[in-house]
């Protein structure tokens, strides 16, 4: 990135055509251009970690969660506009009950009454879930396109945190949702209709999922190992990775 240090620990990268957003572990954000040059100094629009995000054409939509104060937000920031830092955690603590502190520099913002998760781009819109409330698809103006019930997997009823969603991927016009315990639900991306619900047997809990049209599913496990999965009728193949 033009040889200039970011000044924070990067956690994730959300790629777009006009700009890419680098997300830090403490809620820092910085945009870089196609050559990897930083476009501005790092900012913290909201005093909480960023838990998810995606680029939709000319905006970046992110989610923030402050677990201690039980506060969650979603907001859209323009990729071409100015980004500035917002209020600090003390301001959030003082105004937590009124929920009127929103991410700075946003085009639109929303207060969320449950933890957002499994955020991903779905066509020209955004897919996300809120814990035990529902799953949603919205457009870039935050207008709801559809909603569906929060998934449950009866085969996983004895496992703690079984319903926590860690990933969503759009594949062939369908949204594939993964839970931390290996539960999988497939919905139609156009209308949210139910397509499939199943469970993939895993040696450890999931931390994330990637998909490639040629390589199939790459399952990232919390133990640091990975597993490969061809389809939902096959068994995952575990692969040891170097390191402690």
C-alpha positions as a printed NumPy array, in Angstrom:
array([[  0.   ,   0.   ,   0.   ],
       [  2.442,   2.54 ,  -1.31 ],
       [  4.857,   1.601,   1.476],
       [  2.855,   3.575,   4.057],
       [  1.915,   1.714,   7.261],
       [ -1.766,   1.668,   8.115],
       [ -1.225,   2.446,  11.777],
       [ -3.633,  -0.26 ,  12.929],
       [ -4.072,  -4.025,  12.846],
       [ -6.112,  -4.939,   9.734],
       [ -8.868,  -7.476,  10.251],
       [-10.685,  -7.649,   6.927],
       [-10.758,  -6.203,   3.416],
       [-13.998,  -5.313,   1.597],
       [-13.246,  -4.929,  -2.1  ],
       [-14.989,  -2.642,  -4.584],
       [-14.384,  -1.366,  -8.104],
       [-13.669,   2.272,  -7.244],
       [-12.155,   1.7  ,  -3.797],
       [-11.381,  -1.013,  -1.281],
       [-12.08 ,  -0.646,   2.436],
       [ -9.613,  -2.004,   4.987],
       [-11.163,  -2.681,   8.388],
       [ -9.139,  -2.608,  11.603],
       [ -9.622,  -4.747,  14.692],
       [-10.815,  -1.78 ,  16.789],
       [-13.171,  -0.245,  14.229],
       [-10.633,   1.675,  12.136],
       [-11.448,   2.239,   8.469],
       [ -9.315,   3.376,   5.553],
       [ -9.938,   3.329,   1.808],
       [ -7.295,   2.42 ,  -0.753],
       [ -7.418,   2.864,  -4.525],
       [ -6.758,   0.277,  -7.242],
       [ -2.996,   0.771,  -6.833],
       [ -3.062,   0.166,  -3.085],
       [ -2.53 ,   3.817,  -2.158],
       [ -4.32 ,   5.007,   0.969],
       [ -6.872,   7.743,   0.218],
       [ -7.073,   9.262,   3.711],
       [ -5.988,   8.853,   7.298],
       [ -7.663,   6.032,   9.26 ],
       [-10.964,   7.002,  10.881],
       [-13.308,   5.47 ,  13.464],
       [-16.858,   6.529,  12.55 ],
       [-18.336,   4.722,  15.563],
       [-16.778,   3.694,  18.914],
       [-17.135,  -0.063,  18.445],
       [-15.564,  -2.88 ,  16.417],
       [-16.788,  -3.4  ,  12.865],
       [-18.343,  -6.868,  12.7  ],
       [-19.279,  -6.992,   9.025],
       [-19.292,  -5.026,   5.809],
       [-19.595,  -5.067,   2.036],
       [-19.157,  -2.706,  -0.9  ],
       [-22.308,  -1.999,  -2.95 ],
       [-21.409,  -0.039,  -6.07 ],
       [-20.527,   3.437,  -4.735],
       [-21.065,   2.85 ,  -0.997],
       [-19.679,   0.706,   1.792],
       [-22.2  ,  -0.703,   4.272],
       [-20.872,  -1.761,   7.661],
       [-22.101,  -3.049,  10.998],
       [-20.751,  -2.132,  14.428],
       [-21.363,  -3.955,  17.724],
       [-20.434,  -2.78 ,  21.219],
       [-21.134,  -5.85 ,  23.348],
       [-20.494,  -4.234,  26.731],
       [-23.128,  -1.547,  26.139],
       [-25.341,  -3.807,  24.003],
       [-25.332,  -1.362,  21.109],
       [-25.396,  -2.218,  17.398],
       [-25.518,  -0.056,  14.271],
       [-25.61 ,  -0.391,  10.504],
       [-24.62 ,   2.468,   8.205],
       [-23.663,   3.274,   4.614],
       [-20.62 ,   5.443,   3.872],
       [-19.943,   6.9  ,   0.391],
       [-16.797,   5.575,  -1.256],
       [-16.159,   8.964,  -2.879],
       [-17.05 ,  11.172,   0.088],
       [-15.109,  12.442,   3.078],
       [-14.856,  10.138,   6.09 ],
       [-14.272,  11.519,   9.582],
       [-14.095,   9.98 ,  13.034],
       [-17.179,  10.054,  15.232],
       [-17.786,  10.193,  18.966],
       [-15.864,   8.143,  21.518],
       [-17.021,   5.29 ,  23.714],
       [-17.764,   7.614,  26.621],
       [-20.223,   9.51 ,  24.448],
       [-21.854,   6.213,  23.512],
       [-22.027,   5.248,  27.176],
       [-23.729,   8.531,  28.054],
       [-26.21 ,   8.261,  25.197],
       [-26.708,   4.5  ,  25.052],
       [-30.351,   4.556,  26.103],
       [-31.396,   7.135,  23.518],
       [-29.56 ,   5.29 ,  20.711],
       [-29.057,   8.576,  18.853],
       [-25.288,   8.303,  18.363],
       [-24.777,   7.068,  14.814],
       [-21.682,   6.38 ,  12.668],
       [-20.236,   9.605,  11.267],
       [-20.022,  10.38 ,   7.529],
       [-22.946,   8.052,   6.797],
       [-25.52 ,   8.454,   4.02 ],
       [-27.98 ,   6.476,   6.106],
       [-27.736,   4.681,   9.433],
       [-29.892,   2.379,  11.518],
       [-30.082,   1.347,  15.168],
       [-30.261,  -2.459,  15.429],
       [-31.993,  -4.148,  18.354],
       [-30.103,  -7.436,  17.898],
       [-26.574,  -8.393,  16.889],
       [-25.999,  -8.318,  13.098],
       [-24.092, -11.176,  11.504],
       [-23.288, -12.955,   8.226],
       [-23.175,  -9.688,   6.249],
       [-22.494, -10.075,   2.532],
       [-23.266,  -8.573,  -0.843],
       [-26.127, -10.235,  -2.718],
       [-26.384,  -8.936,  -6.285],
       [-26.938,  -5.191,  -5.999],
       [-28.177,  -5.538,  -2.424],
       [-27.003,  -6.546,   1.026],
       [-27.8  ,  -9.701,   2.962],
       [-27.544,  -9.949,   6.74 ],
       [-29.115, -11.561,   9.782],
       [-29.842, -10.365,  13.3  ],
       [-29.39 , -12.874,  16.094],
       [-32.569, -14.912,  16.7  ],
       [-34.682, -12.228,  14.979],
       [-34.569, -12.797,  11.239],
       [-32.619, -12.695,   7.997],
       [-32.938,  -9.838,   5.527],
       [-32.042,  -8.511,   2.118],
       [-31.991,  -4.737,   1.579],
       [-31.04 ,  -2.456,  -1.293],
       [-28.357,   0.245,  -1.184],
       [-30.864,   2.765,   0.215],
       [-31.681,   0.392,   3.115],
       [-35.123,  -0.473,   1.72 ],
       [-36.129,  -3.998,   2.685],
       [-36.468,  -6.381,  -0.276],
       [-37.441,  -9.45 ,   1.743],
       [-37.119, -11.043,   5.144],
       [-37.178, -14.657,   6.308],
       [-37.338, -16.428,   9.688],
       [-34.117, -16.995,  11.591],
       [-32.823, -20.507,  10.818],
       [-32.927, -23.396,  13.26 ],
       [-31.35 , -26.826,  13.027],
       [-32.987, -29.449,  15.259],
       [-30.04 , -31.824,  14.792],
       [-27.845, -29.259,  16.56 ],
       [-30.195, -28.608,  19.48 ],
       [-27.717, -29.92 ,  22.064],
       [-24.867, -27.609,  21.077],
       [-24.245, -24.205,  22.631],
       [-24.145, -21.213,  20.248],
       [-25.357, -23.582,  17.522],
       [-27.504, -20.921,  15.853],
       [-24.822, -18.209,  15.658],
       [-24.31 , -17.399,  11.976],
       [-20.747, -16.922,  10.766],
       [-21.022, -16.58 ,   6.993],
       [-23.264, -16.05 ,   3.99 ],
       [-22.365, -16.51 ,   0.331],
       [-24.326, -15.894,  -2.864],
       [-23.912, -18.878,  -5.194],
       [-25.895, -19.351,  -8.42 ],
       [-28.685, -17.003,  -7.377],
       [-29.009, -18.478,  -3.903],
       [-27.888, -17.313,  -0.47 ],
       [-26.029, -19.992,   1.499],
       [-25.966, -19.334,   5.251],
       [-23.621, -21.148,   7.648],
       [-23.85 , -21.459,  11.428],
       [-20.895, -21.872,  13.767],
       [-21.847, -25.53 ,  14.351],
       [-22.105, -26.458,  10.663],
       [-25.78 , -25.779,  10.047],
       [-26.483, -24.743,   6.454],
       [-29.568, -23.001,   5.083],
       [-30.053, -22.08 ,   1.432],
       [-32.498, -19.347,   0.381],
       [-33.527, -17.973,  -2.988],
       [-31.707, -14.655,  -3.404],
       [-34.611, -13.08 ,  -5.284],
       [-37.438, -13.619,  -2.789],
       [-35.941, -15.334,   0.287],
       [-37.775, -18.591,  -0.373],
       [-36.512, -21.692,   1.432],
       [-34.461, -24.064,  -0.745],
       [-32.496, -26.357,   1.578],
       [-31.596, -26.936,   5.221],
       [-28.904, -29.4  ,   6.27 ],
       [-26.004, -29.966,   8.665],
       [-22.365, -30.528,   7.705],
       [-20.486, -32.65 ,  10.24 ],
       [-17.319, -30.825,  11.326],
       [-14.417, -31.645,  13.688],
       [-14.527, -28.117,  15.133],
       [-16.653, -24.979,  15.071],
       [-16.62 , -22.669,  12.062],
       [-15.067, -19.212,  11.982],
       [-15.745, -18.476,   8.307],
       [-16.565, -19.9  ,   4.89 ],
       [-15.354, -19.143,   1.36 ],
       [-16.678, -20.445,  -1.954],
       [-15.129, -20.868,  -5.382],
       [-17.032, -22.03 ,  -8.461],
       [-14.235, -24.438,  -9.353],
       [-12.875, -25.416,  -5.949],
       [-16.095, -25.701,  -3.945],
       [-16.278, -24.745,  -0.265],
       [-13.373, -23.732,   1.963],
       [-14.337, -24.067,   5.628],
       [-12.253, -22.133,   8.165],
       [-12.248, -23.768,  11.598],
       [-11.646, -22.078,  14.937],
       [ -8.825, -24.532,  15.656],
       [ -6.85 , -22.951,  12.809],
       [ -7.423, -25.916,  10.51 ],
       [ -9.36 , -25.815,   7.257],
       [-11.656, -28.274,   5.518],
       [-12.662, -28.662,   1.88 ],
       [-16.204, -29.548,   0.841],
       [-17.33 , -30.336,  -2.704],
       [-21.09 , -30.178,  -2.053],
       [-23.63 , -30.726,   0.711],
       [-23.904, -34.45 ,  -0.021],
       [-20.177, -35.099,   0.478],
       [-18.008, -35.263,   3.597],
       [-15.571, -32.434,   4.39 ],
       [-11.869, -33.23 ,   4.039],
       [ -9.73 , -31.742,   6.804],
       [ -6.341, -30.21 ,   6.013],
       [ -3.681, -29.434,   8.58 ],
       [ -2.117, -25.998,   8.281],
       [  1.411, -25.076,   9.409],
       [  1.935, -23.127,  12.591],
       [  1.077, -23.515,  16.289]])
